[in-house]
Amino acid sequence: MKVASEFFANSDVFFGKDAIKELPGMLKSYQAKNVMVLHGGSVKRAGIADIVLEEAKKAGVELTVFDGVIPDPTNEIVEKTAELARKEKIDVFVAVGGGSCIDLAKAVNVLMTNPEPVRQYGGIGMVKKPVLPLIAIPTTAGTSSEVTNVVALNDTEAVCKYVIIDNKLTPDKVIADPEFTRTMPPSVTAATGMDAITHAVESYISNMATPLTEYHSLKGFQIFYENLPKAVADGADMVAREQMMLGCIIAGFGFSNANLGLVHGIAHTLSAHFHLAHGAANAAVLPYVMEYNAQSCPKKMVELAQAVNLPLSGDIDEDKLLLPKALLSLTKALKIKTLSEHGIEEKNLGILAEGVLKEPVLGFNPRQGVTKEDVLSILRKAM
Ligand SMILES: NC(=O)c1ccc[n+]([C@@H]2O[C@H](COP(=O)([O-])OP(=O)(O)OC[C@H]3O[C@@H](n4cnc5c(N)ncnc54)[C@H](O)[C@@H]3O)[C@@H](O)[C@H]2O)c1
Ligand SMILES: [Fe+2]
């Protein structure tokens, strides 16, 4: 028997149409006085921020709006926003947006009860004091940040993305209305959805996976594989949108506990150096990393292929490579850009490979002993 493992989930999820109507009651239940609502420009233009603010006002609270959320939040923006939140004596946070917005709110929340700088909390379980209530309202279907214990931040000085993993950071309440993802353009739907697929498959083969996490990862993968092409082809396909959002909640419980692997290590380095959107960076390298990993977890590669009905031959050496091939076809069908289409050149690959080797997430990857040559070979295939 294996030694005991933890499976942590701490989410109160309101899922479906008009779930936002729950917001005033939630704020009242916290006896909130000063509430900060965080969002970015696209969410404002989509009309979503106004819907949320309208509901928040019904709770009779003082509202502070931070509308400057940017993709891939930096340490600087976290610390600047935390200063405002402390000045306004914020007691509850409401994050309305994609992973960038929810992660920003989680990190700001850390600094309400724990001292700056935020960088010191990088790693697992480094946050000392409990944080304030956070209500997450996702508007993308990709990161699962609404249910995870993870924050990804951009360290512009060290030129890397790093993660804070701490169970205290999991949002207390989630308002997940698929309608809020309707306005995502096809390229954002594709990139964020490929991030979701990456979470599902990377966590399934992670060396931290347990039966409880595998259950969530596999189910999430099936849902994404079927519905992502539909959501990209027709953004108004609300059945596909709903399934994508549901899949993120399911898969989020999986990877929040099983962690990720080499795909995310490469994606974080690409985003830190070349500002690729997180999902686009994952998608560009995912098929090649899965091909690289296949020899270390052939049985699981076959299980993933089987879960989405790929035609198995019965020969494990052949079948373990079905999934990487299918993922490559999927990325082509979704018009995912290659690394050279993102402007990355052969001369950039060395510094990228060196950055990837410093990524702590490699510790969870099923294939260990990753070398600079290995990473270079993956990056070249992804050009
Ligand atoms: N915390 C976690 O568990 C976790 C997991 C994976 C990734 N991440 C992090 O999340 C960030 C990426 O988040 P993301 O992929 O959700 O993208 P994002 O939040 O950066 O949003 C991408 C773009 O889409 C826009 N947008 C968002 N919702 C929209 C809508 N409904 N309509 C129109 N436009 C919309 C945003 O304004 C932005 O310009 C990265 O920093 C990544 O590292 C976090
Ligand atoms: Fe991700």
Short mmCIF file of C-alpha atoms and ligand atoms in Angstrom, two decimals:
data_model
loop_
_atom_site.label_atom_id
_atom_site.label_comp_id
_atom_site.label_asym_id
_atom_site.label_seq_id
_atom_site.Cartn_x
_atom_site.Cartn_y
_atom_site.Cartn_z
CA MET A 1 0.00 0.00 0.00
CA LYS A 2 1.19 3.52 -0.81
CA VAL A 3 1.79 6.05 1.97
CA ALA A 4 -1.12 8.39 2.66
CA SER A 5 -1.61 11.29 0.25
CA GLU A 6 -3.66 14.45 0.64
CA PHE A 7 -6.50 15.46 -1.69
CA PHE A 8 -7.50 19.03 -0.91
CA ALA A 9 -10.60 20.77 -2.28
CA ASN A 10 -12.17 23.80 -0.66
CA SER A 11 -14.62 25.32 -3.10
CA ASP A 12 -18.22 26.37 -2.82
CA VAL A 13 -19.23 26.47 -6.48
CA PHE A 14 -22.36 28.12 -7.85
CA PHE A 15 -22.52 26.89 -11.42
CA GLY A 16 -24.85 27.87 -14.24
CA LYS A 17 -26.93 30.62 -15.74
CA ASP A 18 -27.56 33.64 -13.50
CA ALA A 19 -25.30 32.28 -10.72
CA ILE A 20 -24.24 35.93 -10.29
CA LYS A 21 -27.53 36.53 -8.45
CA GLU A 22 -25.85 34.78 -5.49
CA LEU A 23 -23.30 37.59 -5.10
CA PRO A 24 -25.25 40.00 -2.81
CA GLY A 25 -26.11 37.15 -0.42
CA MET A 26 -22.49 35.99 -0.35
CA LEU A 27 -21.20 39.46 0.47
CA LYS A 28 -23.78 39.84 3.23
CA SER A 29 -22.87 36.42 4.65
CA TYR A 30 -19.31 37.68 5.09
CA GLN A 31 -20.66 40.86 6.71
CA ALA A 32 -18.48 42.65 4.18
CA LYS A 33 -18.05 46.42 4.52
CA ASN A 34 -15.36 47.28 1.99
CA VAL A 35 -15.24 45.10 -1.13
CA MET A 36 -12.63 45.27 -3.89
CA VAL A 37 -13.77 44.17 -7.35
CA LEU A 38 -10.90 43.42 -9.76
CA HIS A 39 -11.25 43.19 -13.55
CA GLY A 40 -9.54 44.13 -16.80
CA GLY A 41 -10.46 46.06 -19.95
CA SER A 42 -11.88 43.18 -22.04
CA VAL A 43 -14.20 42.11 -19.25
CA LYS A 44 -15.44 45.71 -18.96
CA ARG A 45 -15.98 45.97 -22.74
CA ALA A 46 -17.84 42.64 -22.71
CA GLY A 47 -20.33 44.17 -20.23
CA ILE A 48 -19.49 41.55 -17.58
CA ALA A 49 -17.90 43.94 -15.07
CA ASP A 50 -21.05 46.10 -15.02
CA ILE A 51 -23.30 43.09 -14.38
CA VAL A 52 -21.11 42.09 -11.42
CA LEU A 53 -20.92 45.63 -10.01
CA GLU A 54 -24.69 45.98 -10.27
CA GLU A 55 -25.15 42.84 -8.16
CA ALA A 56 -22.42 43.82 -5.68
CA LYS A 57 -24.16 47.17 -5.05
CA LYS A 58 -27.27 45.28 -3.88
CA ALA A 59 -25.29 44.14 -0.82
CA GLY A 60 -25.01 47.75 0.36
CA VAL A 61 -21.20 47.63 0.66
CA GLU A 62 -18.52 50.22 -0.14
CA LEU A 63 -16.98 49.22 -3.48
CA THR A 64 -13.41 49.82 -4.62
CA VAL A 65 -12.91 48.93 -8.28
CA PHE A 66 -9.47 47.98 -9.56
CA ASP A 67 -9.87 47.87 -13.36
CA GLY A 68 -6.20 47.58 -14.29
CA VAL A 69 -5.79 43.78 -14.49
CA ILE A 70 -3.19 42.80 -17.10
CA PRO A 71 -2.37 39.37 -18.56
CA ASP A 72 0.34 37.56 -16.56
CA PRO A 73 0.34 39.73 -13.39
CA THR A 74 3.72 40.92 -12.12
CA ASN A 75 5.06 41.31 -8.57
CA GLU A 76 4.85 45.08 -9.06
CA ILE A 77 1.13 45.11 -9.91
CA VAL A 78 0.40 42.79 -6.96
CA GLU A 79 2.18 45.08 -4.51
CA LYS A 80 0.65 48.26 -5.96
CA THR A 81 -2.88 46.81 -5.79
CA ALA A 82 -2.31 45.47 -2.26
CA GLU A 83 -1.34 48.98 -1.13
CA LEU A 84 -4.67 50.31 -2.44
CA ALA A 85 -6.57 47.42 -0.83
CA ARG A 86 -4.97 48.03 2.57
CA LYS A 87 -5.65 51.78 2.31
CA GLU A 88 -9.34 51.08 1.57
CA LYS A 89 -9.51 48.52 4.44
CA ILE A 90 -10.82 45.86 2.06
CA ASP A 91 -12.39 42.87 3.79
CA VAL A 92 -13.62 40.79 0.80
CA PHE A 93 -12.26 40.43 -2.76
CA VAL A 94 -14.25 39.72 -5.93
CA ALA A 95 -12.16 38.74 -8.99
CA VAL A 96 -13.96 38.88 -12.34
CA GLY A 97 -11.84 37.62 -15.21
CA GLY A 98 -9.48 34.96 -16.47
CA GLY A 99 -6.62 33.35 -14.59
CA SER A 100 -4.64 36.59 -14.63
CA CYS A 101 -7.35 38.42 -12.68
CA ILE A 102 -8.08 35.62 -10.21
CA ASP A 103 -4.35 35.08 -9.60
CA LEU A 104 -3.82 38.81 -9.05
CA ALA A 105 -6.62 38.84 -6.46
CA LYS A 106 -5.20 35.75 -4.71
CA ALA A 107 -1.74 37.33 -4.49
CA VAL A 108 -3.07 40.71 -3.30
CA ASN A 109 -5.02 38.82 -0.66
CA VAL A 110 -1.80 37.22 0.64
CA LEU A 111 -0.40 40.72 1.26
CA MET A 112 -3.43 41.76 3.34
CA THR A 113 -2.30 39.57 6.24
CA ASN A 114 1.32 38.74 5.33
CA PRO A 115 4.21 41.19 4.78
CA GLU A 116 5.69 42.19 1.41
CA PRO A 117 7.49 41.33 -0.81
CA VAL A 118 5.20 38.82 -2.49
CA ARG A 119 8.19 36.97 -4.01
CA GLN A 120 9.03 35.34 -0.66
CA TYR A 121 5.89 33.16 -0.87
CA GLY A 122 7.03 31.33 -4.04
CA GLY A 123 7.00 27.55 -3.48
CA ILE A 124 4.66 25.25 -1.62
CA GLY A 125 3.00 26.19 1.68
CA MET A 126 5.02 29.37 2.30
CA VAL A 127 2.08 31.66 3.24
CA LYS A 128 2.05 32.07 7.03
CA LYS A 129 -1.24 33.76 7.98
CA PRO A 130 -4.80 32.99 6.79
CA VAL A 131 -6.17 35.33 4.13
CA LEU A 132 -9.49 37.18 3.59
CA PRO A 133 -12.52 35.82 1.69
CA LEU A 134 -12.19 35.76 -2.10
CA ILE A 135 -15.04 35.23 -4.55
CA ALA A 136 -13.84 34.10 -7.99
CA ILE A 137 -15.92 34.76 -11.11
CA PRO A 138 -14.14 33.17 -14.09
CA THR A 139 -14.62 34.60 -17.60
CA THR A 140 -12.28 32.19 -19.40
CA ALA A 141 -12.38 28.39 -19.39
CA GLY A 142 -8.78 27.33 -19.01
CA THR A 143 -6.76 27.95 -15.88
CA SER A 144 -9.16 26.54 -13.23
CA SER A 145 -7.69 29.23 -10.95
CA GLU A 146 -11.21 29.60 -9.48
CA VAL A 147 -10.76 26.27 -7.65
CA THR A 148 -6.98 25.89 -7.34
CA ASN A 149 -4.49 26.65 -4.57
CA VAL A 150 -2.10 28.14 -7.14
CA VAL A 151 -0.99 31.65 -8.13
CA ALA A 152 1.33 32.21 -11.12
CA LEU A 153 3.25 35.49 -11.08
CA ASN A 154 5.67 37.12 -13.46
CA ASP A 155 8.98 38.10 -11.88
CA THR A 156 10.22 40.72 -14.32
CA GLU A 157 13.57 41.13 -12.51
CA ALA A 158 14.51 37.45 -12.51
CA VAL A 159 12.77 37.00 -15.93
CA CYS A 160 10.76 33.98 -14.87
CA LYS A 161 7.26 32.99 -13.89
CA TYR A 162 6.98 31.44 -10.46
CA VAL A 163 4.15 29.88 -8.52
CA ILE A 164 2.83 30.24 -5.01
CA ILE A 165 1.06 27.02 -4.03
CA ASP A 166 -0.83 27.17 -0.75
CA ASN A 167 -4.20 25.75 0.27
CA LYS A 168 -5.01 29.06 2.00
CA LEU A 169 -5.25 30.68 -1.44
CA THR A 170 -8.12 28.62 -2.85
CA PRO A 171 -11.07 30.97 -3.48
CA ASP A 172 -13.85 30.52 -0.92
CA LYS A 173 -16.72 30.93 -3.37
CA VAL A 174 -16.98 30.48 -7.12
CA ILE A 175 -19.61 32.00 -9.36
CA ALA A 176 -19.29 30.14 -12.66
CA ASP A 177 -21.71 31.27 -15.35
CA PRO A 178 -20.75 29.92 -18.79
CA GLU A 179 -22.47 32.98 -20.28
CA PHE A 180 -19.48 35.04 -19.05
CA THR A 181 -17.17 33.14 -21.42
CA ARG A 182 -19.29 33.80 -24.53
CA THR A 183 -17.36 36.94 -25.54
CA MET A 184 -13.94 35.28 -25.66
CA PRO A 185 -12.66 35.53 -29.25
CA PRO A 186 -11.74 32.21 -30.98
CA SER A 187 -7.97 32.64 -30.44
CA VAL A 188 -8.44 33.23 -26.68
CA THR A 189 -10.92 30.33 -26.46
CA ALA A 190 -8.38 28.08 -28.21
CA ALA A 191 -5.38 29.15 -26.12
CA THR A 192 -7.17 29.02 -22.75
CA GLY A 193 -8.81 25.70 -23.69
CA MET A 194 -5.42 24.20 -24.63
CA ASP A 195 -4.18 25.26 -21.18
CA ALA A 196 -7.08 23.26 -19.73
CA ILE A 197 -6.13 20.22 -21.83
CA THR A 198 -2.53 20.59 -20.69
CA HIS A 199 -3.60 20.62 -17.02
CA ALA A 200 -5.64 17.47 -17.51
CA VAL A 201 -2.97 15.42 -19.28
CA GLU A 202 0.05 16.73 -17.35
CA SER A 203 -1.59 16.10 -14.00
CA TYR A 204 -2.72 12.63 -15.13
CA ILE A 205 0.87 11.57 -15.82
CA SER A 206 2.42 13.60 -12.96
CA ASN A 207 4.45 11.63 -10.46
CA MET A 208 2.24 13.18 -7.74
CA ALA A 209 -0.96 11.71 -9.24
CA THR A 210 -3.19 9.57 -7.04
CA PRO A 211 -6.42 7.71 -7.88
CA LEU A 212 -8.41 10.72 -6.67
CA THR A 213 -6.54 13.18 -8.90
CA GLU A 214 -6.48 10.80 -11.89
CA TYR A 215 -10.25 10.54 -11.77
CA HIS A 216 -10.60 14.31 -12.14
CA SER A 217 -7.84 14.69 -14.73
CA LEU A 218 -9.21 11.98 -17.00
CA LYS A 219 -12.80 13.24 -16.86
CA GLY A 220 -11.66 16.80 -17.52
CA PHE A 221 -9.61 15.64 -20.50
CA GLN A 222 -12.58 13.82 -22.05
CA ILE A 223 -14.78 16.89 -21.68
CA PHE A 224 -12.18 19.29 -23.14
CA TYR A 225 -11.22 17.05 -26.04
CA GLU A 226 -14.81 16.81 -27.18
CA ASN A 227 -15.90 20.39 -26.55
CA LEU A 228 -12.93 22.66 -27.22
CA PRO A 229 -13.12 22.39 -31.03
CA LYS A 230 -16.85 23.17 -30.83
CA ALA A 231 -16.34 26.23 -28.60
CA VAL A 232 -13.63 27.58 -30.91
CA ALA A 233 -15.66 26.95 -34.09
CA ASP A 234 -18.76 28.63 -32.67
CA GLY A 235 -18.35 30.86 -29.63
CA ALA A 236 -22.13 30.98 -29.25
CA ASP A 237 -22.33 27.19 -28.77
CA MET A 238 -23.36 27.48 -25.15
CA VAL A 239 -23.47 23.73 -24.60
CA ALA A 240 -19.76 23.53 -25.49
CA ARG A 241 -19.01 26.67 -23.43
CA GLU A 242 -20.82 25.19 -20.43
CA GLN A 243 -18.93 21.91 -20.76
CA MET A 244 -15.59 23.74 -20.96
CA MET A 245 -16.32 25.67 -17.78
CA LEU A 246 -17.51 22.51 -16.00
CA GLY A 247 -14.40 20.63 -17.17
CA CYS A 248 -12.19 23.33 -15.67
CA ILE A 249 -13.75 22.88 -12.25
CA ILE A 250 -13.37 19.11 -12.47
CA ALA A 251 -9.78 19.16 -13.81
CA GLY A 252 -8.83 21.93 -11.36
CA PHE A 253 -9.42 19.61 -8.41
CA GLY A 254 -7.05 17.16 -10.10
CA PHE A 255 -4.06 19.35 -10.91
CA SER A 256 -4.36 21.45 -7.75
CA ASN A 257 -3.30 18.24 -5.99
CA ALA A 258 -1.25 16.36 -8.59
CA ASN A 259 0.64 19.37 -9.93
CA LEU A 260 1.91 19.75 -13.52
CA GLY A 261 5.14 19.07 -15.43
CA LEU A 262 7.58 19.94 -18.20
CA VAL A 263 4.97 21.55 -20.50
CA HIS A 264 4.28 24.18 -17.85
CA GLY A 265 8.00 24.56 -17.15
CA ILE A 266 8.57 25.46 -20.80
CA ALA A 267 5.42 27.62 -21.02
CA HIS A 268 6.40 29.71 -17.99
CA THR A 269 9.86 30.33 -19.46
CA LEU A 270 8.39 31.27 -22.87
CA SER A 271 5.96 33.72 -21.24
CA ALA A 272 8.64 35.29 -19.03
CA HIS A 273 11.07 35.85 -21.92
CA PHE A 274 8.77 36.42 -24.90
CA HIS A 275 5.38 37.30 -23.38
CA LEU A 276 3.50 34.45 -25.02
CA ALA A 277 -0.03 34.04 -23.61
CA HIS A 278 0.04 31.15 -21.14
CA GLY A 279 -2.30 28.85 -23.07
CA ALA A 280 -0.61 29.57 -26.42
CA ALA A 281 2.79 28.72 -24.90
CA ASN A 282 1.53 25.41 -23.49
CA ALA A 283 -0.21 24.48 -26.72
CA ALA A 284 2.87 25.08 -28.89
CA VAL A 285 4.96 22.50 -27.01
CA LEU A 286 2.37 20.11 -25.55
CA PRO A 287 2.44 17.42 -28.31
CA TYR A 288 6.24 17.25 -28.30
CA VAL A 289 6.56 17.07 -24.51
CA MET A 290 3.98 14.29 -24.40
CA GLU A 291 5.97 12.43 -27.06
CA TYR A 292 9.11 12.93 -24.94
CA ASN A 293 7.36 11.73 -21.77
CA ALA A 294 5.69 8.69 -23.36
CA GLN A 295 8.53 6.26 -22.60
CA SER A 296 8.27 6.99 -18.87
CA CYS A 297 4.51 6.43 -18.56
CA PRO A 298 3.38 4.27 -21.52
CA LYS A 299 0.39 2.75 -19.73
CA LYS A 300 -1.02 6.13 -18.78
CA MET A 301 -0.47 7.44 -22.32
CA VAL A 302 -2.60 4.56 -23.59
CA GLU A 303 -5.27 5.24 -20.96
CA LEU A 304 -5.48 8.87 -22.09
CA ALA A 305 -5.75 7.77 -25.73
CA GLN A 306 -8.44 5.28 -24.81
CA ALA A 307 -10.39 7.90 -22.86
CA VAL A 308 -10.94 9.88 -26.06
CA ASN A 309 -11.49 6.85 -28.29
CA LEU A 310 -8.28 6.99 -30.31
CA PRO A 311 -7.87 3.80 -32.42
CA LEU A 312 -5.64 1.53 -30.32
CA SER A 313 -3.66 -1.23 -32.04
CA GLY A 314 -2.96 -3.26 -28.91
CA ASP A 315 0.80 -2.66 -29.25
CA ILE A 316 1.79 -0.43 -26.32
CA ASP A 317 4.86 0.94 -28.12
CA GLU A 318 2.66 2.25 -30.92
CA ASP A 319 -0.33 3.18 -28.79
CA LYS A 320 1.66 5.32 -26.34
CA LEU A 321 2.32 7.74 -29.22
CA LEU A 322 -1.30 8.06 -30.38
CA LEU A 323 -2.03 10.88 -27.95
CA PRO A 324 0.90 13.16 -28.92
CA LYS A 325 -0.12 12.76 -32.59
CA ALA A 326 -3.78 13.55 -31.83
CA LEU A 327 -2.75 16.60 -29.79
CA LEU A 328 -0.63 17.84 -32.69
CA SER A 329 -3.61 17.50 -35.07
CA LEU A 330 -5.78 19.32 -32.54
CA THR A 331 -3.38 22.25 -32.24
CA LYS A 332 -3.21 22.52 -36.04
CA ALA A 333 -7.02 22.44 -36.31
CA LEU A 334 -7.27 25.18 -33.66
CA LYS A 335 -4.67 27.32 -35.51
CA ILE A 336 -2.25 27.35 -32.58
CA LYS A 337 0.87 29.27 -33.57
CA THR A 338 4.28 27.61 -33.70
CA LEU A 339 7.17 29.17 -31.76
CA SER A 340 8.62 30.74 -34.93
CA GLU A 341 5.22 32.25 -35.70
CA HIS A 342 5.52 33.89 -32.27
CA GLY A 343 8.79 35.46 -33.45
CA ILE A 344 11.11 33.09 -31.58
CA GLU A 345 14.36 32.34 -33.39
CA GLU A 346 16.91 29.52 -33.21
CA LYS A 347 19.34 31.89 -31.45
CA ASN A 348 16.82 32.34 -28.58
CA LEU A 349 16.53 28.64 -27.78
CA GLY A 350 19.67 28.31 -25.63
CA ILE A 351 18.59 30.86 -23.03
CA LEU A 352 15.09 29.37 -23.00
CA ALA A 353 16.39 25.85 -22.40
CA GLU A 354 18.58 27.08 -19.53
CA GLY A 355 15.57 28.83 -17.98
CA VAL A 356 13.43 25.68 -18.26
CA LEU A 357 15.98 23.59 -16.35
CA LYS A 358 15.55 25.92 -13.33
CA GLU A 359 11.77 25.29 -13.18
CA PRO A 360 10.73 23.53 -9.93
CA VAL A 361 7.71 22.01 -11.75
CA LEU A 362 10.12 19.60 -13.50
CA GLY A 363 10.19 17.69 -10.20
CA PHE A 364 6.65 16.43 -10.92
CA ASN A 365 7.32 15.39 -14.52
CA PRO A 366 7.14 11.64 -15.12
CA ARG A 367 10.39 11.62 -17.12
CA GLN A 368 13.18 12.73 -14.82
CA GLY A 369 16.71 13.81 -15.67
CA VAL A 370 15.60 16.32 -18.32
CA THR A 371 18.70 17.81 -20.01
CA LYS A 372 19.33 21.03 -21.92
CA GLU A 373 19.62 18.95 -25.13
CA ASP A 374 16.20 17.38 -24.43
CA VAL A 375 14.58 20.79 -24.04
CA LEU A 376 16.33 22.13 -27.15
CA SER A 377 15.06 19.18 -29.16
CA ILE A 378 11.46 19.81 -27.98
CA LEU A 379 11.73 23.54 -28.72
CA ARG A 380 13.12 22.87 -32.23
CA LYS A 381 10.19 20.58 -33.03
CA ALA A 382 7.81 23.30 -31.82
CA MET A 383 9.35 25.92 -34.15
N1 LIG B 1 -3.87 29.75 -10.66
C1 LIG B 1 -3.85 28.72 -11.45
O1 LIG B 1 -4.22 27.62 -11.05
C2 LIG B 1 -3.40 28.91 -12.86
C3 LIG B 1 -3.38 27.82 -13.73
C4 LIG B 1 -2.96 28.03 -15.03
C5 LIG B 1 -2.60 29.29 -15.46
N2 LIG B 1 -2.60 30.33 -14.58
C6 LIG B 1 -2.21 31.70 -14.98
O2 LIG B 1 -3.36 32.39 -15.48
C7 LIG B 1 -2.95 33.36 -16.43
C8 LIG B 1 -3.69 33.18 -17.74
O3 LIG B 1 -5.07 33.25 -17.53
P1 LIG B 1 -6.10 33.01 -18.75
O4 LIG B 1 -5.55 32.00 -19.66
O5 LIG B 1 -7.43 32.80 -18.16
O6 LIG B 1 -6.02 34.36 -19.55
P2 LIG B 1 -6.11 35.89 -19.07
O7 LIG B 1 -6.80 36.00 -17.77
O8 LIG B 1 -4.72 36.46 -19.16
O9 LIG B 1 -7.03 36.48 -20.21
C9 LIG B 1 -6.60 36.43 -21.57
C10 LIG B 1 -7.19 37.60 -22.35
O10 LIG B 1 -8.59 37.40 -22.51
C11 LIG B 1 -9.32 38.50 -22.04
N3 LIG B 1 -10.60 37.98 -21.56
C12 LIG B 1 -10.85 37.29 -20.42
N4 LIG B 1 -12.15 36.93 -20.35
C13 LIG B 1 -12.74 37.41 -21.48
C14 LIG B 1 -14.07 37.36 -21.98
N5 LIG B 1 -15.04 36.68 -21.34
N6 LIG B 1 -14.33 37.97 -23.15
C15 LIG B 1 -13.34 38.61 -23.84
N7 LIG B 1 -12.07 38.68 -23.42
C16 LIG B 1 -11.76 38.08 -22.24
C17 LIG B 1 -8.42 39.11 -20.97
O11 LIG B 1 -8.72 40.45 -20.75
C18 LIG B 1 -7.04 38.92 -21.60
O12 LIG B 1 -6.76 39.94 -22.51
C19 LIG B 1 -1.45 33.18 -16.61
O13 LIG B 1 -0.75 34.12 -15.83
C20 LIG B 1 -1.22 31.78 -16.11
O14 LIG B 1 0.10 31.55 -15.67
C21 LIG B 1 -3.03 30.15 -13.31
FE FE B 2 -1.70 26.36 -17.06
#
